[in-house]
Tab-separated table of C-alpha atoms in Angstrom:
chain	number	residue	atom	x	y	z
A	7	UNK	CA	-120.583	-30.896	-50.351
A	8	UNK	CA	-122.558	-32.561	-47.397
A	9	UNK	CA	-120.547	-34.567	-44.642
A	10	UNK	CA	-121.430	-38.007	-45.263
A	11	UNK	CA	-123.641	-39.544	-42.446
A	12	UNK	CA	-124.120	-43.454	-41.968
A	13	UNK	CA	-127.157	-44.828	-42.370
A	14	UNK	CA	-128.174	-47.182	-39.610
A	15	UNK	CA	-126.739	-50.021	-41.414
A	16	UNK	CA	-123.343	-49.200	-41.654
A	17	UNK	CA	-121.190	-49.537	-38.767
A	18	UNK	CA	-122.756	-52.599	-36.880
A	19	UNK	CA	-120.124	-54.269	-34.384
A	20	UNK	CA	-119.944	-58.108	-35.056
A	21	UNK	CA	-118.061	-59.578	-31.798
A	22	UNK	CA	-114.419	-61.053	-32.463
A	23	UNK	CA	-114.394	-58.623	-35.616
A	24	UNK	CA	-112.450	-55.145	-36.394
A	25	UNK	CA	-114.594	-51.908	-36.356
A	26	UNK	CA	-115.217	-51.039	-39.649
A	27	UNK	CA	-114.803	-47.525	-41.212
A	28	UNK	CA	-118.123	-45.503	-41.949
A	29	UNK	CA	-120.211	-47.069	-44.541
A	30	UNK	CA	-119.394	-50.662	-44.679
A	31	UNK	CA	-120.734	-53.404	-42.588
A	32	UNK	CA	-120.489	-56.813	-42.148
A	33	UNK	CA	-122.794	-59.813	-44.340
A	34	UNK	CA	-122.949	-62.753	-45.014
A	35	UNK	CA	-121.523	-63.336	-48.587
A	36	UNK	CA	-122.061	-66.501	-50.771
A	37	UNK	CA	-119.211	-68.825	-52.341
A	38	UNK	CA	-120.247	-71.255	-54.434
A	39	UNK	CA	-122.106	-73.426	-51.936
A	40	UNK	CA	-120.905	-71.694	-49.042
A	41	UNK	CA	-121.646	-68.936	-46.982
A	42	UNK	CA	-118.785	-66.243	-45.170
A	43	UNK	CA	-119.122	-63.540	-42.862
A	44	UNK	CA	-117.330	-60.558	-45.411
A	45	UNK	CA	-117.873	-56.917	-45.957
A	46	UNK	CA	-120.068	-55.087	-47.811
A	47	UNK	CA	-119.918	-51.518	-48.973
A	48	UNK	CA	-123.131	-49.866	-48.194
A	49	UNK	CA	-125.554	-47.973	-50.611
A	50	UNK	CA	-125.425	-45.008	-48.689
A	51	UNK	CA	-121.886	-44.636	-49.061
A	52	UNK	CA	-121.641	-45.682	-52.976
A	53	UNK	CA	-124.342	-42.819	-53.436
A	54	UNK	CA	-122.399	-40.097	-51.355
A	55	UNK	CA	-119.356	-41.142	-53.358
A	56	UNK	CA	-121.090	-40.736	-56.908
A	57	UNK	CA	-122.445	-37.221	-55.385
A	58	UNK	CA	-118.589	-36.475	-54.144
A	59	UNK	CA	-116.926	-37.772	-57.533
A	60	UNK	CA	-120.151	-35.394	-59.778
A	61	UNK	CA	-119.057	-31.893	-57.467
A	62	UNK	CA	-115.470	-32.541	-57.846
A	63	UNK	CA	-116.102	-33.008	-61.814
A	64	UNK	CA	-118.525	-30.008	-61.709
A	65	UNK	CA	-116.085	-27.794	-60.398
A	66	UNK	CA	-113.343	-28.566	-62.443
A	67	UNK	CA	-115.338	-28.296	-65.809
A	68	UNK	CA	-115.357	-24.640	-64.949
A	69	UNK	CA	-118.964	-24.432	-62.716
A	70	UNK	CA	-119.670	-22.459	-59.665
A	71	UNK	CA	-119.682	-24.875	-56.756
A	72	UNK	CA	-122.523	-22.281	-55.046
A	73	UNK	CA	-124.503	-23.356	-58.013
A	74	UNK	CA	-124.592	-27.273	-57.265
A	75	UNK	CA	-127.302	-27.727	-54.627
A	76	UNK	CA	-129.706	-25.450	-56.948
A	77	UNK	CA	-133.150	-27.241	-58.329
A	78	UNK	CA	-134.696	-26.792	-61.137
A	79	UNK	CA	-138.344	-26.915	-61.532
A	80	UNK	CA	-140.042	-26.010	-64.818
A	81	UNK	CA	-142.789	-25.175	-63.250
A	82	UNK	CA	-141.129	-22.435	-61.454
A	83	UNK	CA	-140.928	-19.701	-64.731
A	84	UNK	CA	-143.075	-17.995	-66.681
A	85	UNK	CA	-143.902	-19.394	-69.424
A	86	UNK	CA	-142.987	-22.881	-68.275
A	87	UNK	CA	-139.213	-23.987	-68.818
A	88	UNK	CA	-140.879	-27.797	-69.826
A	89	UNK	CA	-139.067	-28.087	-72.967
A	90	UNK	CA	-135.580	-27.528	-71.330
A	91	UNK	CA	-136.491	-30.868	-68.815
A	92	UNK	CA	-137.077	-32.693	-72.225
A	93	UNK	CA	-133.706	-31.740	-73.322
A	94	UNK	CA	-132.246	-33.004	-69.868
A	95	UNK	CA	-133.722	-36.462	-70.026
A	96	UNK	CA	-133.200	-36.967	-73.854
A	97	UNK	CA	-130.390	-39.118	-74.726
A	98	UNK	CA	-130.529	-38.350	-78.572
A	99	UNK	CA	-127.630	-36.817	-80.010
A	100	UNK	CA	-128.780	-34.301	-82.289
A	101	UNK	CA	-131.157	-33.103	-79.563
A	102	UNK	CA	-127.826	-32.587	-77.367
A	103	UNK	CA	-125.969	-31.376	-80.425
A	104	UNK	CA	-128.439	-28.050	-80.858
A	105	UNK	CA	-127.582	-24.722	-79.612
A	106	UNK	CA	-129.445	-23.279	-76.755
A	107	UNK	CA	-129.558	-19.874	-75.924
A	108	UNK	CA	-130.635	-18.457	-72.047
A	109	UNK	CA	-131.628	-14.649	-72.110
A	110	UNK	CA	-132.991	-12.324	-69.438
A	111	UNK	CA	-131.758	-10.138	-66.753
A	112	UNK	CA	-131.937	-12.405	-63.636
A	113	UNK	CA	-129.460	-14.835	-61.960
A	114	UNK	CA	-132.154	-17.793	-62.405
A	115	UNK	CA	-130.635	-18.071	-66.413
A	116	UNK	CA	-126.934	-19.161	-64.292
A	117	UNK	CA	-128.475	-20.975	-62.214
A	118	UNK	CA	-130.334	-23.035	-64.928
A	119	UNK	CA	-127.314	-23.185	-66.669
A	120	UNK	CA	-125.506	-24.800	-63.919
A	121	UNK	CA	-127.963	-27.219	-63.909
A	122	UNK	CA	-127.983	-28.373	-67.045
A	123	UNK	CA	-124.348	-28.730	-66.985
A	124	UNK	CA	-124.295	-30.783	-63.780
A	125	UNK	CA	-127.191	-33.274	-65.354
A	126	UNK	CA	-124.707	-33.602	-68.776
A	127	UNK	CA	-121.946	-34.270	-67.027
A	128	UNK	CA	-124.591	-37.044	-64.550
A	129	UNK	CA	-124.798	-38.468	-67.192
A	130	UNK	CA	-120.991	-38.899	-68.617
A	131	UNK	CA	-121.169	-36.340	-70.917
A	132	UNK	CA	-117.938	-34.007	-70.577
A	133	UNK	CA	-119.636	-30.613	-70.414
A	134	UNK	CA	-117.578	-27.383	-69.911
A	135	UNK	CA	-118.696	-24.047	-68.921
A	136	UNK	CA	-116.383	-20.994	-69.283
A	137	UNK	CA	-116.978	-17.177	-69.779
A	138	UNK	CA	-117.015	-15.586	-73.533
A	139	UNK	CA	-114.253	-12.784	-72.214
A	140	UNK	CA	-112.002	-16.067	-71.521
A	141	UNK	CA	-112.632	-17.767	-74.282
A	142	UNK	CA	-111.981	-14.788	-76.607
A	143	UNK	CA	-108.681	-14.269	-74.911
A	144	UNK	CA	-107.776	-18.022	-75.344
A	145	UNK	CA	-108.511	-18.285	-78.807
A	146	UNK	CA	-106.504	-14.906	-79.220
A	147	UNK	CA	-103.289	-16.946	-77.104
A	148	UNK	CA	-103.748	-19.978	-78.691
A	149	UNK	CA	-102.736	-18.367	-82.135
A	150	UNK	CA	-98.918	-17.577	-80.894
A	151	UNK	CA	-96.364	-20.089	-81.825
A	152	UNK	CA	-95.241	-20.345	-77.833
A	153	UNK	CA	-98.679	-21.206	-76.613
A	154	UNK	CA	-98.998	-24.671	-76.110
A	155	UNK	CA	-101.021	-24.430	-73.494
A	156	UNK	CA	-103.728	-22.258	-74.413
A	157	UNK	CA	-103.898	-24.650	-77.634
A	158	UNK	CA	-104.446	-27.240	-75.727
A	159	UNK	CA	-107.209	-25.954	-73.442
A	160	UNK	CA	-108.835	-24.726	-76.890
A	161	UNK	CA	-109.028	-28.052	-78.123
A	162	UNK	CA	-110.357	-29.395	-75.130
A	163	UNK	CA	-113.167	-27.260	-75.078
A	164	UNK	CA	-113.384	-27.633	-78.984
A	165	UNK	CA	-114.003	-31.067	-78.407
A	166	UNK	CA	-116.404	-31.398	-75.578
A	167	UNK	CA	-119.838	-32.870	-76.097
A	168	UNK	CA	-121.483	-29.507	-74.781
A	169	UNK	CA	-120.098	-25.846	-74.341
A	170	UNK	CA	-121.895	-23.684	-72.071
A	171	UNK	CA	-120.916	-19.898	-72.571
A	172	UNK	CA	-121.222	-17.723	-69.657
A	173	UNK	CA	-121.426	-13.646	-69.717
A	174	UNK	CA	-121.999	-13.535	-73.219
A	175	UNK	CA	-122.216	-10.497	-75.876
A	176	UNK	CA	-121.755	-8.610	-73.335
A	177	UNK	CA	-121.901	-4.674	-74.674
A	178	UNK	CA	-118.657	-3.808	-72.697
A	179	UNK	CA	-116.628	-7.112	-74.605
A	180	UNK	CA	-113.944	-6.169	-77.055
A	181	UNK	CA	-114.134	-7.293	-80.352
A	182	UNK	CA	-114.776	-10.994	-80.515
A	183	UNK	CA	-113.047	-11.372	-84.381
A	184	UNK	CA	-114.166	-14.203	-86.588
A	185	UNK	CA	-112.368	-16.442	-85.256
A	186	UNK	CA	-114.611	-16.942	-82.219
A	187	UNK	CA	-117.281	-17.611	-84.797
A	188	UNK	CA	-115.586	-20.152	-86.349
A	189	UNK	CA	-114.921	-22.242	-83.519
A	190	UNK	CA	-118.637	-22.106	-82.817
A	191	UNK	CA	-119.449	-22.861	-86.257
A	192	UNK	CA	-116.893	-25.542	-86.286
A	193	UNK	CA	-118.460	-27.244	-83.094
A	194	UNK	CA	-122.056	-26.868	-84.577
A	195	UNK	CA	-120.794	-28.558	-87.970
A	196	UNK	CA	-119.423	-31.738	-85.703
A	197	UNK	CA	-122.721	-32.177	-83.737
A	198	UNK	CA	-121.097	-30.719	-80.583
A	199	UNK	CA	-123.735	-28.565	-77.831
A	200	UNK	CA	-123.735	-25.236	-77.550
A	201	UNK	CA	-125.029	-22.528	-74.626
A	202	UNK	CA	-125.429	-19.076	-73.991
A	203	UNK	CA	-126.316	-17.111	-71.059
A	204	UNK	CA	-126.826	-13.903	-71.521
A	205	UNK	CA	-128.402	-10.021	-71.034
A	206	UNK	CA	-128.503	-9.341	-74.351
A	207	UNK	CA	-131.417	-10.470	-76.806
A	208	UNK	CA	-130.144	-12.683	-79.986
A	209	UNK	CA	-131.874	-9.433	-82.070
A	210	UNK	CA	-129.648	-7.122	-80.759
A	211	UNK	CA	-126.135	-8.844	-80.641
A	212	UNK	CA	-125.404	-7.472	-84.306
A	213	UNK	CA	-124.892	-4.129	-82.884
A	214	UNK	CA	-122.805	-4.991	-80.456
A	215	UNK	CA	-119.287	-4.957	-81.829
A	216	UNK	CA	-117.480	-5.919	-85.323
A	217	UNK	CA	-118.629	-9.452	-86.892
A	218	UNK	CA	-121.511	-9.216	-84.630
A	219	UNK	CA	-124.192	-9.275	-87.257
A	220	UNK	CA	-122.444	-12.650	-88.311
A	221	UNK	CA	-122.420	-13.843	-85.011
A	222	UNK	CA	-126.219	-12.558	-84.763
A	223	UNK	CA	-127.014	-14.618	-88.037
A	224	UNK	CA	-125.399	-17.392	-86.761
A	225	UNK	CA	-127.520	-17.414	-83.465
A	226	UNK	CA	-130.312	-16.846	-85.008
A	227	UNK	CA	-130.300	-19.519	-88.000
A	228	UNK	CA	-129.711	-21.928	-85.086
A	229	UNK	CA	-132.020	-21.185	-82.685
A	230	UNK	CA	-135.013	-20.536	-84.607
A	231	UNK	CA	-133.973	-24.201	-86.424
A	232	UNK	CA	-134.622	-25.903	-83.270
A	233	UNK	CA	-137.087	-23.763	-81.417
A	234	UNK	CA	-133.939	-23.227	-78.669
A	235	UNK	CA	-134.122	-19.566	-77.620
A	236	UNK	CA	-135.471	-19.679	-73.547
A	237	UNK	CA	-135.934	-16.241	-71.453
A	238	UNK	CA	-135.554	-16.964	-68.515
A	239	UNK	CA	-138.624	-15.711	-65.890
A	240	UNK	CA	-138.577	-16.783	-62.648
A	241	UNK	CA	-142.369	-16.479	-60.911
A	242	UNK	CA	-142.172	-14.350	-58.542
A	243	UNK	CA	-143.321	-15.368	-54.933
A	244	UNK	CA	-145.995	-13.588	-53.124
């Protein structure tokens, strides 16, 4: 996170008045019919506060605080990433209720991730990102009696208005059971985001491990519904 830095504004000595702290300064503030010398907060400072308050949120919904200064430009990947900046600036709910799915072998797919999560949650939607391997253990904890916790971090991500899932059908994952399906399936049947980043093609998840042609069909259904599949090819620079 960047050290905040005053503008030019803030800071201004007014004679006979206290020094004020770094971004506020001193105005003249109306009262009905009357005018007072009071203090203002300046815009600088509100913006570095929204910007402090977003990382801080970023982080704890599971993202990789490396990740947050990253920019995405469209323009950027071959073929053109345009339709993912349509999803960003949509505010339609079955648009953010679809299930997107990020495939190829470089870093730029977590990277693009990241930023999608960090425009959600810019825009007050609670967004979560956490790895499949977690989440299958979770689910797996969750179903013993003494696990109130793990229940409870299952519903929270159950509930959020977009999942992003990290590292996912991976060849090396143990078995994911059905019941990883079903909370997918559960979150697509309320309306609730989905995302995966990941290595392996949608075509060849099936093959992976046991259910994984279900999960495959799943995928597939979904992302061919909505035109949502994306790899991910950065342009390389000369």
């Amino acid at each position: 996170m960047p050290k905040y830095v005053p503008c030019r504004k803030c800071g201004k000595k007014v004679e006979g008045k206290p020094i004020l702290p770094k971004g506020y300064y001193y105005d003249f503030l109306t009262m009905g019919d009357s005018k007072y010398l009071g203090v203002k907060e300046c815009q600088c400072h509100k913006d570095w506060v929204a910007l402090y308050n977003l990382e801080k949120n970023y982080i704890k919904n599971g993202f990789d605080a490396s990740y947050f200064d990253k920019e995405f430009h469209p323009e950027n990947y071959n073929p053109p990433l345009t339709r993912i900046q349509s999803f960003l600036e949509s505010d339609n709910e079955k648009v953010l209720g679809c299930l997107i799915y990020l495939y190829g072998s470089s870093n730029e797919k977590n990277v693009l991730a990241a930023h999608i999560g960090k425009s959600l949650i810019k825009k007050d939607k609670s967004c979560l990102r956490i790895s499949m391997d977690t989440l299958a253990k979770l689910l797996q904890r969750s179903m013993k009696e003494e696990e109130e916790e793990a229940r409870y971090e299952v519903e929270r991500l159950r509930s959020c208005d977009f999942l992003i899932i990290d590292n996912a059908f991976l060849p090396r994952q143990a078995s994911w059971g059905g019941y990883m399906l079903s909370f997918f399936t559960e979150r697509m049947s309320q309306g609730k985001g989905l995302l995966f980043v990941s290595i392996t093609a949608p075509s060849k998840i099936g093959a992976i491990t046991q259910h994984g042609m279900e999960m495959q069909n799943f995928i597939e259904h979904n992302i061919f519904k909505r035109d949502t599949f994306f790899e991910v090819n950065p342009i390389e620079e000369d």
